Short mmCIF file of C-alpha atoms in Angstrom, two decimals:
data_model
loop_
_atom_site.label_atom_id
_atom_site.label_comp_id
_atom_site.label_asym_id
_atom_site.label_seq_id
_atom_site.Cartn_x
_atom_site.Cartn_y
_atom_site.Cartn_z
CA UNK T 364 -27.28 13.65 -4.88
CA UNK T 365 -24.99 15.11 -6.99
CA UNK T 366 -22.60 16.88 -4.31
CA UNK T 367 -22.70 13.54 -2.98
CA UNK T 368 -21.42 11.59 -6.40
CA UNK T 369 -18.44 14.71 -5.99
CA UNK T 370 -17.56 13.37 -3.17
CA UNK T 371 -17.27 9.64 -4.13
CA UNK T 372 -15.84 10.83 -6.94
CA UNK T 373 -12.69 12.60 -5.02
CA UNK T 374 -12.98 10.19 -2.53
CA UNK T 375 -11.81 7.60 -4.94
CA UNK T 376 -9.47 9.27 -6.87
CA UNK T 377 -7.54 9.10 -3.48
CA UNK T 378 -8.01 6.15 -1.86
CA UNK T 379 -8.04 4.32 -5.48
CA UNK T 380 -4.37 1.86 -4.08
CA UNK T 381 -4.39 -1.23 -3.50
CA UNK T 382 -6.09 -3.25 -0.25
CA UNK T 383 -2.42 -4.92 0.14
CA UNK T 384 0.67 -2.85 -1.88
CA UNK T 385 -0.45 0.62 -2.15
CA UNK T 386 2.50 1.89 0.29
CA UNK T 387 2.92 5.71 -0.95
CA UNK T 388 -0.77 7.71 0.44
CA UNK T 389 0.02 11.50 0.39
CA UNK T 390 1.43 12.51 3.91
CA UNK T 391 0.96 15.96 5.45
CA UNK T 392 3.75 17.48 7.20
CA UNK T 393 3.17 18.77 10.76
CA UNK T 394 5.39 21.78 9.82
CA UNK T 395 2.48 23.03 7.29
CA UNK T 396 -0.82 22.18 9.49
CA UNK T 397 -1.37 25.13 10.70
CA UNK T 398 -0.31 27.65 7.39
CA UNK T 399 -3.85 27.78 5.48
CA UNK T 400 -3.32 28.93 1.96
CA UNK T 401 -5.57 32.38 1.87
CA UNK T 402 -5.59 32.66 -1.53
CA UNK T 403 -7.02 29.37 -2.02
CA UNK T 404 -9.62 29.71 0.71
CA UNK T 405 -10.70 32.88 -1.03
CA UNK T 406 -10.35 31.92 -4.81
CA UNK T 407 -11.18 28.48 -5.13
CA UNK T 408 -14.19 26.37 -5.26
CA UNK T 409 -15.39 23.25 -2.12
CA UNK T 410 -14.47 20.69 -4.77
CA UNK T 411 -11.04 22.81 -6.39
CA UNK T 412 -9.77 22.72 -2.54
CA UNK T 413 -10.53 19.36 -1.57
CA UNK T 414 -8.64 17.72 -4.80
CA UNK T 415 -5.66 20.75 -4.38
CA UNK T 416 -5.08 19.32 -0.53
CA UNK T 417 -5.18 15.60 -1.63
CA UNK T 418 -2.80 16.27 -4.05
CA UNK T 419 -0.24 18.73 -2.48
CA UNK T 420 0.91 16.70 0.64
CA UNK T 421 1.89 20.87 1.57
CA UNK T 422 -1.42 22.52 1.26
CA UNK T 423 -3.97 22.89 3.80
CA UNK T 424 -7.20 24.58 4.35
CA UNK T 425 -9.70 22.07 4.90
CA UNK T 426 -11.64 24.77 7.11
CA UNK T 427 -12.22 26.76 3.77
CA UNK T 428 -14.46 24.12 2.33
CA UNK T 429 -18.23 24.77 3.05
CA UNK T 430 -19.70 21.96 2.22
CA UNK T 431 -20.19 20.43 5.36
CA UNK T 432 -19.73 16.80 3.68
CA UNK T 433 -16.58 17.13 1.94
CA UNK T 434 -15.13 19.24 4.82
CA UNK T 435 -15.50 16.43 6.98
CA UNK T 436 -14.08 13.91 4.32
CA UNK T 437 -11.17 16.77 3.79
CA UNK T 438 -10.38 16.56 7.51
CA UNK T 439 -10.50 12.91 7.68
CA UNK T 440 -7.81 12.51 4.75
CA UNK T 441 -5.92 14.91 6.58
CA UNK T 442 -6.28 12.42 9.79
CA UNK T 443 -5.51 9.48 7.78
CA UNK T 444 -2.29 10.99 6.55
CA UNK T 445 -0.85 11.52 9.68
CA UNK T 446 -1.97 7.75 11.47
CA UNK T 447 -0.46 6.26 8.24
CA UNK T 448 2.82 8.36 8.63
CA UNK T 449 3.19 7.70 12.27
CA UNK T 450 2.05 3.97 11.28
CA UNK T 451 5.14 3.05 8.58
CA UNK T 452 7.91 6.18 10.32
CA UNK T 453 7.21 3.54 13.95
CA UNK T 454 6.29 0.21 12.58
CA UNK T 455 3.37 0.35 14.37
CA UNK T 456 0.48 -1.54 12.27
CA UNK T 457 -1.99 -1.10 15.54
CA UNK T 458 -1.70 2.53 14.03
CA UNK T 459 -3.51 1.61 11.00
CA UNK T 460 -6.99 0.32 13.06
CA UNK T 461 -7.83 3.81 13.25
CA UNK T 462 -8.50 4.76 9.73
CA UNK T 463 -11.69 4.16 8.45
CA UNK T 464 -11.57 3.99 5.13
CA UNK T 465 -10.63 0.29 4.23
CA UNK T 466 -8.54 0.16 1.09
CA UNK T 467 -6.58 3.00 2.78
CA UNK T 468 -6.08 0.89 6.26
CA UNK T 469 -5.12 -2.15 4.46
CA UNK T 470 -2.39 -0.43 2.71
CA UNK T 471 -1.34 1.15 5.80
CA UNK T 472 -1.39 -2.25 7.09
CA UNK T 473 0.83 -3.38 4.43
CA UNK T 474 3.01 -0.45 4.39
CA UNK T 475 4.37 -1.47 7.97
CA UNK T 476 4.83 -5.04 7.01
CA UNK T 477 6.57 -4.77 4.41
CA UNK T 478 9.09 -2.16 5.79
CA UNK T 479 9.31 -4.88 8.94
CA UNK T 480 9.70 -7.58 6.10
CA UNK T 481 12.17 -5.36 4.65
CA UNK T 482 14.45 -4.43 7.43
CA UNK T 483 14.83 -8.11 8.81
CA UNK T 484 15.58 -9.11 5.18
CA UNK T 485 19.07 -7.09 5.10
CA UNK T 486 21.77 -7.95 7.26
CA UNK T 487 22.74 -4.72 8.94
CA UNK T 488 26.14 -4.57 10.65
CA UNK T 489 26.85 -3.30 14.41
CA UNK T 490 26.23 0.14 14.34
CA UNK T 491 22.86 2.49 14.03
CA UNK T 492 20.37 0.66 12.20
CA UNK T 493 18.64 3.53 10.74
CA UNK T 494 21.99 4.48 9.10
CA UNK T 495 23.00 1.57 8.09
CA UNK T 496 19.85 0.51 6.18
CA UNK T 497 20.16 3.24 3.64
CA UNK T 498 20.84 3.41 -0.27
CA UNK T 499 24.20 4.91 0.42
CA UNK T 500 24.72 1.06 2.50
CA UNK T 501 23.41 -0.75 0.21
CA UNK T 502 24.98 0.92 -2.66
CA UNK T 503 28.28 0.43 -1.09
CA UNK T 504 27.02 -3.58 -0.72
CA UNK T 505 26.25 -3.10 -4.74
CA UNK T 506 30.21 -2.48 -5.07
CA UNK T 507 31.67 -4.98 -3.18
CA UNK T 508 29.19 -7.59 -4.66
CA UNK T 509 27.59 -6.30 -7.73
CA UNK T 510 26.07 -10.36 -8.47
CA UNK T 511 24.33 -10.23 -5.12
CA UNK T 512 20.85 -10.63 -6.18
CA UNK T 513 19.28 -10.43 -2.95
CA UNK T 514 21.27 -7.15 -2.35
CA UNK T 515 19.92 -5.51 -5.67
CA UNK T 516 16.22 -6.39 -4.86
CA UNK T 517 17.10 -4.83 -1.62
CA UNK T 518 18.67 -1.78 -2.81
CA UNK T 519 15.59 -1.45 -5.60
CA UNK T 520 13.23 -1.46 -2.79
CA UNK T 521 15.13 0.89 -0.88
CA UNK T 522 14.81 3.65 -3.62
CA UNK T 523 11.43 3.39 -3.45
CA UNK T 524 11.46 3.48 0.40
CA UNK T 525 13.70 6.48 0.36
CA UNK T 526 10.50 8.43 -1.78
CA UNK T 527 8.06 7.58 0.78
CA UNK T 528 9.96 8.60 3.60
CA UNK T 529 11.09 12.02 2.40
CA UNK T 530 9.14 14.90 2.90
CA UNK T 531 6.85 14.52 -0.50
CA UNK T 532 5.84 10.75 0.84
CA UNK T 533 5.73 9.05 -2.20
CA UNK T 534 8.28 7.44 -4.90
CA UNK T 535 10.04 10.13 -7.43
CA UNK T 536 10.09 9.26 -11.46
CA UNK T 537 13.97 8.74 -10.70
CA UNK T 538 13.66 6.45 -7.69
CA UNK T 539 11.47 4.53 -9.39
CA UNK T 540 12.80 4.45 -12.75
CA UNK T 541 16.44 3.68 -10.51
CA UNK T 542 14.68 0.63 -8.88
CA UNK T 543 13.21 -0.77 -12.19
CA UNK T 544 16.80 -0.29 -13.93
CA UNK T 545 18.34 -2.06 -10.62
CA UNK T 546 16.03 -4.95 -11.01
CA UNK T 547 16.51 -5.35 -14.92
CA UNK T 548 20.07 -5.66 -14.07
CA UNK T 549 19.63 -8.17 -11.41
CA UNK T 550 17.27 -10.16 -14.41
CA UNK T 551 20.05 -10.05 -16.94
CA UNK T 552 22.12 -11.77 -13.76
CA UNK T 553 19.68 -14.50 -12.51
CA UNK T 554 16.58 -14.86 -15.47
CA UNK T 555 14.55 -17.11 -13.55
CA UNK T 556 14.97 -15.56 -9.83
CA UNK T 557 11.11 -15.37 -9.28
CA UNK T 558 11.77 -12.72 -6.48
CA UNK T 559 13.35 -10.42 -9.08
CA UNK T 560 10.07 -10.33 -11.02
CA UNK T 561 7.86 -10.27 -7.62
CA UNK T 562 10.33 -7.01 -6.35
CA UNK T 563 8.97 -5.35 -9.59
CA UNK T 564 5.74 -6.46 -9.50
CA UNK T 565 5.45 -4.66 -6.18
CA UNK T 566 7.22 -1.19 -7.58
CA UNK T 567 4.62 -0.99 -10.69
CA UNK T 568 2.10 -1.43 -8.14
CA UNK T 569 3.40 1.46 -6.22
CA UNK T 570 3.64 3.27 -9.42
CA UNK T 571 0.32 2.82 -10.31
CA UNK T 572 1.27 0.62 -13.22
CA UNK T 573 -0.95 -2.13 -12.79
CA UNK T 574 -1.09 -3.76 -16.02
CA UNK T 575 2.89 -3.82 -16.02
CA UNK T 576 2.63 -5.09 -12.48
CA UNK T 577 0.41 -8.02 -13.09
CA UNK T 578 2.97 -8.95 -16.20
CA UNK T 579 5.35 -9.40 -13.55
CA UNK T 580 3.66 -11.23 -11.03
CA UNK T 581 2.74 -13.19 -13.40
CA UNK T 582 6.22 -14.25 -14.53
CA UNK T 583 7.19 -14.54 -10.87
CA UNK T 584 4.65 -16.74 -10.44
CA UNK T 585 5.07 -18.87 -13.04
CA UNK T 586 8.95 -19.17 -11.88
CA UNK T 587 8.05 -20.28 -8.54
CA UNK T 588 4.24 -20.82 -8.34
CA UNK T 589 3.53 -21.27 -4.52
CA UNK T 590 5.25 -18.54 -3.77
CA UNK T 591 3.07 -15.98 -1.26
CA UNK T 592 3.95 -12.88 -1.83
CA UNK T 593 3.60 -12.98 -5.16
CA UNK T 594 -0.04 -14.56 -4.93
CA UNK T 595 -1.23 -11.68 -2.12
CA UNK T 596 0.56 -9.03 -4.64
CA UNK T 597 -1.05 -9.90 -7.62
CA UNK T 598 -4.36 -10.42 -5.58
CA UNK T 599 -3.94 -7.02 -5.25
CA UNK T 600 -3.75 -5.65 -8.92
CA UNK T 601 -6.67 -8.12 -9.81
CA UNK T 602 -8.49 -6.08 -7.75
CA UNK T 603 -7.40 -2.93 -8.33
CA UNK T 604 -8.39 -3.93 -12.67
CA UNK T 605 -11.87 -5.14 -11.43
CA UNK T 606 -11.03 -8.75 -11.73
CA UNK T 607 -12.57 -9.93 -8.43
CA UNK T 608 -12.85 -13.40 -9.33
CA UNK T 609 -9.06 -13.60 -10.21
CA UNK T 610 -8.22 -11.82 -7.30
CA UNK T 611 -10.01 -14.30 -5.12
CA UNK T 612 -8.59 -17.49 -6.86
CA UNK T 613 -5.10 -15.80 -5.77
CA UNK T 614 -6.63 -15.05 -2.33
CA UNK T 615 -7.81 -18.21 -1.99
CA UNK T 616 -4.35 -20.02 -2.98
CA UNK T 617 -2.32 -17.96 -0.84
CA UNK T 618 -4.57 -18.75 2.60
CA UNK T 619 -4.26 -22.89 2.00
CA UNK T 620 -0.26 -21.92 1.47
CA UNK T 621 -0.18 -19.69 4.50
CA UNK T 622 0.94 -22.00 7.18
CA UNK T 623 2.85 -19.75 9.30
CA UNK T 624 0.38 -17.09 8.61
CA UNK T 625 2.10 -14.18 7.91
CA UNK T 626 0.07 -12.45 5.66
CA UNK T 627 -3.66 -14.28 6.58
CA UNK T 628 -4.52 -12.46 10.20
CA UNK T 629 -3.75 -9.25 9.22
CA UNK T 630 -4.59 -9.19 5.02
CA UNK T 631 -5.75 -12.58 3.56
CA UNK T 632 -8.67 -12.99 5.75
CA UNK T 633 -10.09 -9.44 5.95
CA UNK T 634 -10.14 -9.89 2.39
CA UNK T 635 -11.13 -12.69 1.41
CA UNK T 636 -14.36 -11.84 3.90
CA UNK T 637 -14.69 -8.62 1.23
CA UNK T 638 -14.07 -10.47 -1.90
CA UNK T 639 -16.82 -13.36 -1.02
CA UNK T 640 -18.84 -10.53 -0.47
CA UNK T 641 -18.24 -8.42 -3.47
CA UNK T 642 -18.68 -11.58 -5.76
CA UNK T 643 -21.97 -12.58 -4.13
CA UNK T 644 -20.86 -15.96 -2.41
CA UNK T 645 -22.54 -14.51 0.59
CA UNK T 646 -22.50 -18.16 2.50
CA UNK T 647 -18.70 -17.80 2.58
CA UNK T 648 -18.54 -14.45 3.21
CA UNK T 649 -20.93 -15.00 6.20
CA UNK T 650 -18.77 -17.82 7.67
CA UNK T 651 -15.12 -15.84 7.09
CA UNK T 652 -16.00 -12.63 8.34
CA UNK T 653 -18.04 -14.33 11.34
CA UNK T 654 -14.40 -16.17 11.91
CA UNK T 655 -12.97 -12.80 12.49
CA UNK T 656 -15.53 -11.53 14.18
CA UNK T 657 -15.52 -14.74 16.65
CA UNK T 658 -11.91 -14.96 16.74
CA UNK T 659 -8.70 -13.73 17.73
CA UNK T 660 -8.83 -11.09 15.07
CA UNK T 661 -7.50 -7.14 16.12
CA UNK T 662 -10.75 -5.07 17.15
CA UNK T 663 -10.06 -2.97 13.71
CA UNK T 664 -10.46 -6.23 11.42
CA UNK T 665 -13.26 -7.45 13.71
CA UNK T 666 -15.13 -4.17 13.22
CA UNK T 667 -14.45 -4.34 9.30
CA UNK T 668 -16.21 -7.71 8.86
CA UNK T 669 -19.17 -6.90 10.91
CA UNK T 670 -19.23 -4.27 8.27
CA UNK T 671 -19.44 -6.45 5.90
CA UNK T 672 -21.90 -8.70 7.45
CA UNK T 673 -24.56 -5.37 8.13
CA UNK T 674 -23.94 -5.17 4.11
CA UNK T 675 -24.83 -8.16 3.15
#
């Protein structure tokens, strides 16, 4: 019993992001998969190796853990690192259907949207995309037109892109501390540009800084109050602070304001399905995760609400 609370226990502390922003999972590098850290196989404790792999994107040694239990959960982190990699480096989402563990498919899910999202949203000239969608681009943009708003959020949202696609996979302290200055600056510009607020929203959340990121929802919200993203974002940090109920009002909202469904197949629904579930309206949660299942749902989400349903 208590090996297995050890293991919820680490299990959480690395799956704790969000089921719709948390873009920035640890990543292991192919490069390092096979260089085992002998020291650590031979000094360290099941539990002391397990939390030094999910932290250090470089170390490996899952085969050093004896605990049959937590090895397997060690080598299915590892797994889940590389799917969600390959999932956000291709823009592949069908990628993301085979990790298991929800929260962390969701976010994979996410991930790959919002780069897609991200990528249509600048206008790139002729040339090599993957060049010209760069800091050093939009930087250059940031010259020419330093009151483009639209180019700021872009170029604040790049910094934090440029973190999780490096080697270490996840945001710096000066990329995003860079994107929060670029966004105050684009606030001072346009006050009551909703999106401003909703870009940072979306970088606290990636930080971790979910009180600051529900502040700015919030505001971006009350700026523009139908707008989407902002309800399925701060959906997201409700649930992440244990406000289920909040997070489903948001949920809720954003599905009736979905029309083109962009975010409802592949996040609202799924969720919504969980969130009935989780705050006991088990009649709802019955009839929207039997719409999945039913329906023209991917065979990942499908499996995920008969999940739910066994739970209920």
């Amino acid at each position: 019993m208590m090996q297995d609370k050890k293991i919820t226990i680490a299990l959480v502390s690395v799956f704790s992001v969000s089921i719709f922003l948390a873009v920035y999972l640890f990543i292991i590098q192919p490069g390092h998969k096979n260089s085992t850290n002998k020291t650590l196989c031979l000094n360290a404790s099941d539990e002391d190796i397990y939390k030094k792999i999910a932290e250090d994107t470089k170390e490996v040694g899952c085969e050093c853990i004896k605990e049959e239990k937590l090895k397997k959960a060690c080598i299915d982190l590892v797994k889940e690192r590389s799917l969600y990699k390959k999932a956000v480096t291709n823009s592949d989402k069908s990628l993301c259907d085979y990790i298991e563990n929800d929260t962390s498919k969701d976010s994979c899910s996410l991930a790959v949207e919002n780069k897609i999202a991200y990528l249509k949203s600048v206008e790139v000239p002729k040339g090599n995309p993957e060049e010209n969608i760069s800091v050093a681009y939009l930087e250059r943009t940031r010259e020419e037109s330093p009151k483009d708003i639209d180019n700021l959020i872009n170029l604040a949202k790049a910094y934090v892109f440029s973190g999780l696609n490096s080697e270490k996979q996840q945001a710096s302290e000066f990329e995003i501390d860079k994107s929060i200055a670029i966004l105050n600056e684009a606030k001072e510009l346009e006050p009551k540009n909703a999106n401003v607020y909703i870009a940072q929203g979306y970088i606290y959340s990636i930080n971790k800084q979910y009180e600051e990121a529900l502040v700015a929802y919030t505001k971006g919200l009350e700026l523009d109050q139908d707008n989407l993203e902002a309800l399925v974002g701060r959906s997201g940090v409700l649930y992440l602070l244990k406000m289920n109920k909040e997070a489903l009002s948001d949920l809720e909202r954003a599905a009736k304001l979905d029309s083109e469904r962009i975010y409802t197949e592949s996040i609202i629904d799924i969720n919504l399905c969980r969130l009935y579930a989780e705050t006991s309206d088990f009649e709802k949660a019955t009839e929207k995760c039997n719409s999945i299942i039913n329906g023209n749902s991917d065979k990942g989400l499908q499996s995920e609400a008969k999940k739910v349903i066994d739970s209920l």
